[in-house]
XYZ file of C-alpha atoms in Angstrom:
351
model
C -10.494 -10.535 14.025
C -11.351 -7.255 15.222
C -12.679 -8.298 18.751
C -10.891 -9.478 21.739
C -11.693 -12.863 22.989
C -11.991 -12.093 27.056
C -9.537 -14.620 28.953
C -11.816 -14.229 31.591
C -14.628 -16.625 30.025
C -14.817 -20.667 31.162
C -12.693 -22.942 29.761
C -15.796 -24.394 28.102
C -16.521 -20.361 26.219
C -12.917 -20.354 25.432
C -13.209 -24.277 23.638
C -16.635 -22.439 21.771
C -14.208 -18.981 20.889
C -11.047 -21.426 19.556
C -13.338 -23.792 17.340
C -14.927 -20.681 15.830
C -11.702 -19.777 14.839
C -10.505 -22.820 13.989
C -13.604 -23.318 11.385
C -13.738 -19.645 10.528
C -12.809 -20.449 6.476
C -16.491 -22.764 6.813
C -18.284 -19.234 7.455
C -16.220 -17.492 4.925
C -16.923 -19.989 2.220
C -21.337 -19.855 2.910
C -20.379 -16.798 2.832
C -18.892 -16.069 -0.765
C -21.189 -18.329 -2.394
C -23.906 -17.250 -1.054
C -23.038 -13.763 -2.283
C -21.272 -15.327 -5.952
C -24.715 -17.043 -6.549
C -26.591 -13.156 -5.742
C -29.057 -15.362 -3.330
C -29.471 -12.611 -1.266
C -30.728 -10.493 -4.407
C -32.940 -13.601 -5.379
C -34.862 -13.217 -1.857
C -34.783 -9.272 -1.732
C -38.260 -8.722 -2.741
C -40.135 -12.392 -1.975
C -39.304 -15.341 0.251
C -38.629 -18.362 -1.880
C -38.294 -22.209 -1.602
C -35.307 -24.362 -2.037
C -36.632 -25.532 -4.850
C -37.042 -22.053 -6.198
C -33.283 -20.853 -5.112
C -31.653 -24.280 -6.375
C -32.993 -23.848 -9.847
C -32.521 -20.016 -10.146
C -28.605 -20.883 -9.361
C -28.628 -23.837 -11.567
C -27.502 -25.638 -8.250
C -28.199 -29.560 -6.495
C -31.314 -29.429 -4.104
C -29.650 -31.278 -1.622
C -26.231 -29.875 -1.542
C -27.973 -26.023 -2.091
C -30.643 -27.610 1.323
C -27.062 -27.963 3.265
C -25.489 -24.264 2.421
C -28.765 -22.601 2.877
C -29.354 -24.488 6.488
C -25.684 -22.977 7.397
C -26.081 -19.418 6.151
C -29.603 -19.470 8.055
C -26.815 -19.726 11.260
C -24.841 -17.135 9.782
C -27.928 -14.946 10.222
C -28.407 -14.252 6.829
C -32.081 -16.193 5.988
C -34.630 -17.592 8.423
C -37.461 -20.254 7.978
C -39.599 -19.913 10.893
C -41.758 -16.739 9.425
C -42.669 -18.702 6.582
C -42.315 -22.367 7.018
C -40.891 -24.096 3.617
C -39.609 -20.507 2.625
C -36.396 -18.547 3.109
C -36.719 -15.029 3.824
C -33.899 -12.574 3.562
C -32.935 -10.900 6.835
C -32.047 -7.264 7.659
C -28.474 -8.604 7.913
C -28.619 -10.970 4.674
C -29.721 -7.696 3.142
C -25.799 -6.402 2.961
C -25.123 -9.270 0.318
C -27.571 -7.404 -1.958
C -25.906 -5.370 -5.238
C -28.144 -2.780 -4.536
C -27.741 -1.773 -0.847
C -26.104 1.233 -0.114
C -23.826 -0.423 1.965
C -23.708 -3.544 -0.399
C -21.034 -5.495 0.625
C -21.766 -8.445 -1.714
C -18.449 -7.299 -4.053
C -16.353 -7.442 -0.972
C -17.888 -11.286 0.008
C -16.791 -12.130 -3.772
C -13.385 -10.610 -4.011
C -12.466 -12.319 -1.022
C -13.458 -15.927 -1.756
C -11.956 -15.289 -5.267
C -9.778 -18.414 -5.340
C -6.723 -15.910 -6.514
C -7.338 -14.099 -2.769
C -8.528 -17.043 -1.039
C -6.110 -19.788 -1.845
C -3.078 -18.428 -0.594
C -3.958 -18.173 2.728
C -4.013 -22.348 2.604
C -0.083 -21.472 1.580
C 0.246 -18.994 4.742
C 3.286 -21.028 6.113
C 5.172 -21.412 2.994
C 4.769 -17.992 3.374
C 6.501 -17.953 7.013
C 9.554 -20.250 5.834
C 10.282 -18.261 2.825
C 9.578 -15.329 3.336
C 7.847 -13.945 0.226
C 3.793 -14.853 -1.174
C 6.084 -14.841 -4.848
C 5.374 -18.798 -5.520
C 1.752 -18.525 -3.839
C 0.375 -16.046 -4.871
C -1.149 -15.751 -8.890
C -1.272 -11.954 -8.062
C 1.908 -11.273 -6.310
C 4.456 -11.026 -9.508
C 1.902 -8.629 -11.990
C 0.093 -6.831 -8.671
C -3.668 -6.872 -8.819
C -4.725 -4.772 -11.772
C -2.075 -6.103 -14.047
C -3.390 -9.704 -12.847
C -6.975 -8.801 -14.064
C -6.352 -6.670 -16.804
C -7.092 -9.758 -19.254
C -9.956 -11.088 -16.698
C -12.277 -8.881 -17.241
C -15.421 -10.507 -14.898
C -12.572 -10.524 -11.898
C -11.081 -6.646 -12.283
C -15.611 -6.030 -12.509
C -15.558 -7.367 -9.184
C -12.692 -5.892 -7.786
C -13.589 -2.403 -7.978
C -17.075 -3.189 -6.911
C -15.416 -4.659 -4.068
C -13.528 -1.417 -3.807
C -16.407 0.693 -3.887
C -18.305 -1.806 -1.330
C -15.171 -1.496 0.697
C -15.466 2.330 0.562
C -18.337 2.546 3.000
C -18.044 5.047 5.599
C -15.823 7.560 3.430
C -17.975 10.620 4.288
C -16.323 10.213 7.453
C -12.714 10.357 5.772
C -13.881 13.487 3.554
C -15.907 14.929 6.891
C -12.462 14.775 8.756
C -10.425 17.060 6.381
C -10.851 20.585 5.678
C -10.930 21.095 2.126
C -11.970 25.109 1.716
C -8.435 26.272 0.793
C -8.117 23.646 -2.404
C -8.766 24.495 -5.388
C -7.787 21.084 -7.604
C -7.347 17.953 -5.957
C -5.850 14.875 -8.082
C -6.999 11.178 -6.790
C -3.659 9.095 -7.670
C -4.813 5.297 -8.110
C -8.987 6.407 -7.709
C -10.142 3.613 -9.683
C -13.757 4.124 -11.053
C -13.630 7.258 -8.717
C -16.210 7.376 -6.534
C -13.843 8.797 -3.557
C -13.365 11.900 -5.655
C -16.612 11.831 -6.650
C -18.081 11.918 -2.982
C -15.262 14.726 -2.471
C -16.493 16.888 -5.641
C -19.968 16.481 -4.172
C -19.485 18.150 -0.756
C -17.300 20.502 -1.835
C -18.396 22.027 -5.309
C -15.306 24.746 -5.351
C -13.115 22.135 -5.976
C -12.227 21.014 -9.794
C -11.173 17.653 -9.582
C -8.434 14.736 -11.591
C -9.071 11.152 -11.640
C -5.408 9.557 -12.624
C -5.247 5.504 -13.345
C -4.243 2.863 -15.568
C -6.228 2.837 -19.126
C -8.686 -0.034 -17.673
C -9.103 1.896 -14.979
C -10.332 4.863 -16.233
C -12.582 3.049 -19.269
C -14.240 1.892 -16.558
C -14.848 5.065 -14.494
C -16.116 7.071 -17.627
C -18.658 4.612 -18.049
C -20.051 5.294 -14.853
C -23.201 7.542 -15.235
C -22.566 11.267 -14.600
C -23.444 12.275 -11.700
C -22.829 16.359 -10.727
C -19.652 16.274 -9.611
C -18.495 14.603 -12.801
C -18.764 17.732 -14.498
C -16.054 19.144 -12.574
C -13.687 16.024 -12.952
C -11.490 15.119 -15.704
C -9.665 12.111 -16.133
C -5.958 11.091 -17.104
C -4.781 7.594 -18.004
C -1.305 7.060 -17.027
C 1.197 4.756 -15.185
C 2.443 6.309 -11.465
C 5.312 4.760 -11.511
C 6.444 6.692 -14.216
C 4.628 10.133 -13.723
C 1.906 12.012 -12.560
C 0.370 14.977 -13.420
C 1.126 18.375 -11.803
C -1.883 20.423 -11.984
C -3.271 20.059 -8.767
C -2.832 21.505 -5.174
C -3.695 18.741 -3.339
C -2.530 15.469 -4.120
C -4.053 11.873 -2.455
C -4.151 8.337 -2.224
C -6.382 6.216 -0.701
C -5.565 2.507 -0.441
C -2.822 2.496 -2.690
C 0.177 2.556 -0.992
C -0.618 -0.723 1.095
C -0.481 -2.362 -2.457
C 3.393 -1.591 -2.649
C 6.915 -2.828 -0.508
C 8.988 0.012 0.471
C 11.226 0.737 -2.863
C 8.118 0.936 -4.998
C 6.318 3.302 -2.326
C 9.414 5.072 -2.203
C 9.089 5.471 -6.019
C 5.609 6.341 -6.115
C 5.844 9.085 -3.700
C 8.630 10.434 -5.517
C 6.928 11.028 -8.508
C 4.182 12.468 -6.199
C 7.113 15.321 -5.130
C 8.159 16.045 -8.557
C 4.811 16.507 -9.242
C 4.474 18.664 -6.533
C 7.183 20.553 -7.114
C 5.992 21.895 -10.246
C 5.053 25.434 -9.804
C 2.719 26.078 -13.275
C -0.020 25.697 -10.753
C 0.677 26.871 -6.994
C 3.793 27.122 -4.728
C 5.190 23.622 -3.619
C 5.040 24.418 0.061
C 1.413 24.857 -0.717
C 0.999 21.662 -2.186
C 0.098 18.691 -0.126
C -0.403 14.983 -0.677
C -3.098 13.272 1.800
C -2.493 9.438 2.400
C -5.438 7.476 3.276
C -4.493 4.289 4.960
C -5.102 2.136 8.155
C -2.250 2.809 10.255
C -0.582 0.029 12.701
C -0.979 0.162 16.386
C 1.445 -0.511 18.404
C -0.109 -2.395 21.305
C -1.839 -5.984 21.507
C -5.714 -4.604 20.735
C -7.787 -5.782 17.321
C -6.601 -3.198 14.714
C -7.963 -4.521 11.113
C -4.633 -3.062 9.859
C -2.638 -6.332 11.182
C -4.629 -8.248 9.501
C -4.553 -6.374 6.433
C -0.553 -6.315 6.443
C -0.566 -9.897 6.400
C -2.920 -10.078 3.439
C -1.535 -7.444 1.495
C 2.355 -9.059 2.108
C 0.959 -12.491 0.809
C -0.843 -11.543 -2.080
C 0.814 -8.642 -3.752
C 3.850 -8.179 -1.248
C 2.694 -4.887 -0.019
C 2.118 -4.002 3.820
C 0.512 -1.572 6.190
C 2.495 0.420 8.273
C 2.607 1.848 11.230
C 3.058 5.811 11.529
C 6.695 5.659 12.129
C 6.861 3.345 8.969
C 5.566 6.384 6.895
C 7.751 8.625 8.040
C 10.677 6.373 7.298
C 9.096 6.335 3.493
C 8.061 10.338 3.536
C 12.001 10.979 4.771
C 13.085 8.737 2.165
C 10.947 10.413 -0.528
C 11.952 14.211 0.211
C 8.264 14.493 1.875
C 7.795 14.718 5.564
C 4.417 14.572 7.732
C 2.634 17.757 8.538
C -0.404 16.162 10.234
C -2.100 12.698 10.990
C -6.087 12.861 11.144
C -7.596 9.600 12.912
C -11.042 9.445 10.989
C -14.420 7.952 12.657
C -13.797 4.300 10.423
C -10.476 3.762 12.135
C -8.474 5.226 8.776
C -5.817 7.940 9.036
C -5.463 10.897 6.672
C -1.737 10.989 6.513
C -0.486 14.848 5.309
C 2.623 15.280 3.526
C 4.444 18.152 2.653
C 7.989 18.690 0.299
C 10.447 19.231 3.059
């Protein structure tokens, strides 16, 4: 997905390259149960049996014998340190909740059979044109889909904060010394502003989400940047606070087709527009999104546009797409900051 395959290789690497493809969804599935079942937590601190791991899970010997043989080739566990014993590797060690670069949320959202099924629709998709029949979370989009599943939306914004790995780099990249209150529109439990708070203690900061959103984040131990952030339940589509000089969004806009971006950014002028707090042509609002290239190379965001189209009918764009929506929105782009993780901080300002 986000390698080349070299056309140079034999026709016999190229069969090897196509069947990995081809059987990719096996991997994926070892893959989210190995992570659903928290085996990799289960083998942080001792190398177990089968025996041990099967009745931990509540699982069959013999079918848990089969998964655990395939996610040894996945790299995750290996036998031959201690024969009759899985031990977690360095690698397996991602799949852990605790890790600091956990990505065990991220393995579980995406084997959720609401985000994995639809993919086994993907040309229904192509002949009609919309992920509407396919899709559970298309109609609602994905909070309002979980907002009465409460074990899902937990894993979804674990996901989310898995999935925000390598944001020092996004908050390294932009030159916050001349803000003074910075609002994080759609932050879920709000560890991006939380991060941002924490290298730059001038700034006061606004956490602004649905209700579930927000329970959530104020249940989240206080750290020291929480006492400079305050929180504010509220629909976007319908308002959003003014009382900040710098306005962002990361990962939210990819959620939305073009009228409902167009609507959300909108609301993002008006609120920029007020002048209780600064000068509008002071104000800015910093989009945080993956950004479409225009050439043949890997670029996660083509991947993600197809994803985000089937499931919820949003896309990424490329950076004449957000232009198109800035224009249409009475914002235009003052700047576009490539980051080290391959995100762009998009800056808008009210034309």
């Amino acid at each position: 997905m986000l390698k080349p395959i070299p056309q140079s290789k034999s026709i016999s690497d190229q069969i090897v390259e196509m069947l990995g493809l081809i059987y990719g969804n096996w991997q994926m599935s070892v893959t989210y149960v190995f992570a659903e079942l928290g085996i990799a937590d289960l083998l942080d601190d001792e190398s177990k049996s089968i025996d041990a791991i099967s009745s931990a899970t509540d699982c069959n010997i013999d079918e848990m014998t089969i998964v655990l043989r395939c996610a040894a080739t996945l790299g995750f566990i290996e036998s031959k340190s201690k024969p009759g014993k899985y031990t977690l590797t360095s690698f397996g060690r991602l799949l852990t909740s605790h890790h600091p670069m956990s990505q065990r949320a991220a393995a579980r959202l995406n084997g959720a059979p609401y985000r994995y099924q639809p993919w086994g629709n993907l040309l229904e998709f192509l002949k009609t044109g919309t992920g509407k029949n396919i899709s559970s979370s298309h109609r609602l989009g994905t909070l309002n889909y979980l907002s009465d599943k409460p074990e899902l939306a937990k894993v979804f914004h674990a996901a989310m904060t898995n999935l925000s790995a390598g944001q020092d780099d996004i908050i390294s990249a932009y030159d916050f010394s001349n803000a003074k209150t910075i609002m994080d529109i759609g932050g879920g439990e709000g560890t991006f502003i939380r991060k941002i708070l924490n290298k730059n203690p001038h700034l006061n900061g606004l956490l602004f989400d649905l209700p579930q959103a927000i329970q959530s984040a104020k249940k989240i131990s206080k750290d020291t940047a929480s006492k400079n952030l305050s929180y504010h339940e509220g629909d976007f589509f319908e308002s959003i606070p003014s009382n900040a000089d710098v306005f962002l969004m990361k990962n939210v806009i990819h959620n939305w087709p073009k009228d409902k971006s167009v609507l959300l950014l909108q609301n993002v002028r008006k609120a920029m527009m007020d002048h209780s707090t600064n000068t509008s042509s002071d104000k800015k609002l910093l989009i945080i999104e993956y950004i479409i290239s225009d050439d043949d190379e890997p670029n996660i965001a083509k991947w993600l546009d197809l994803n985000f189209r089937l499931l919820v009918g949003g896309q990424e764009r490329t950076e004449d797409q957000y232009a198109e929506l800035a224009n249409d929105a009475g914002l235009r782009i003052s700047s576009v900051i490539k980051t080290g993780i391959g995100r762009h901080i998009i800056e808008l300002k009210i034309k």
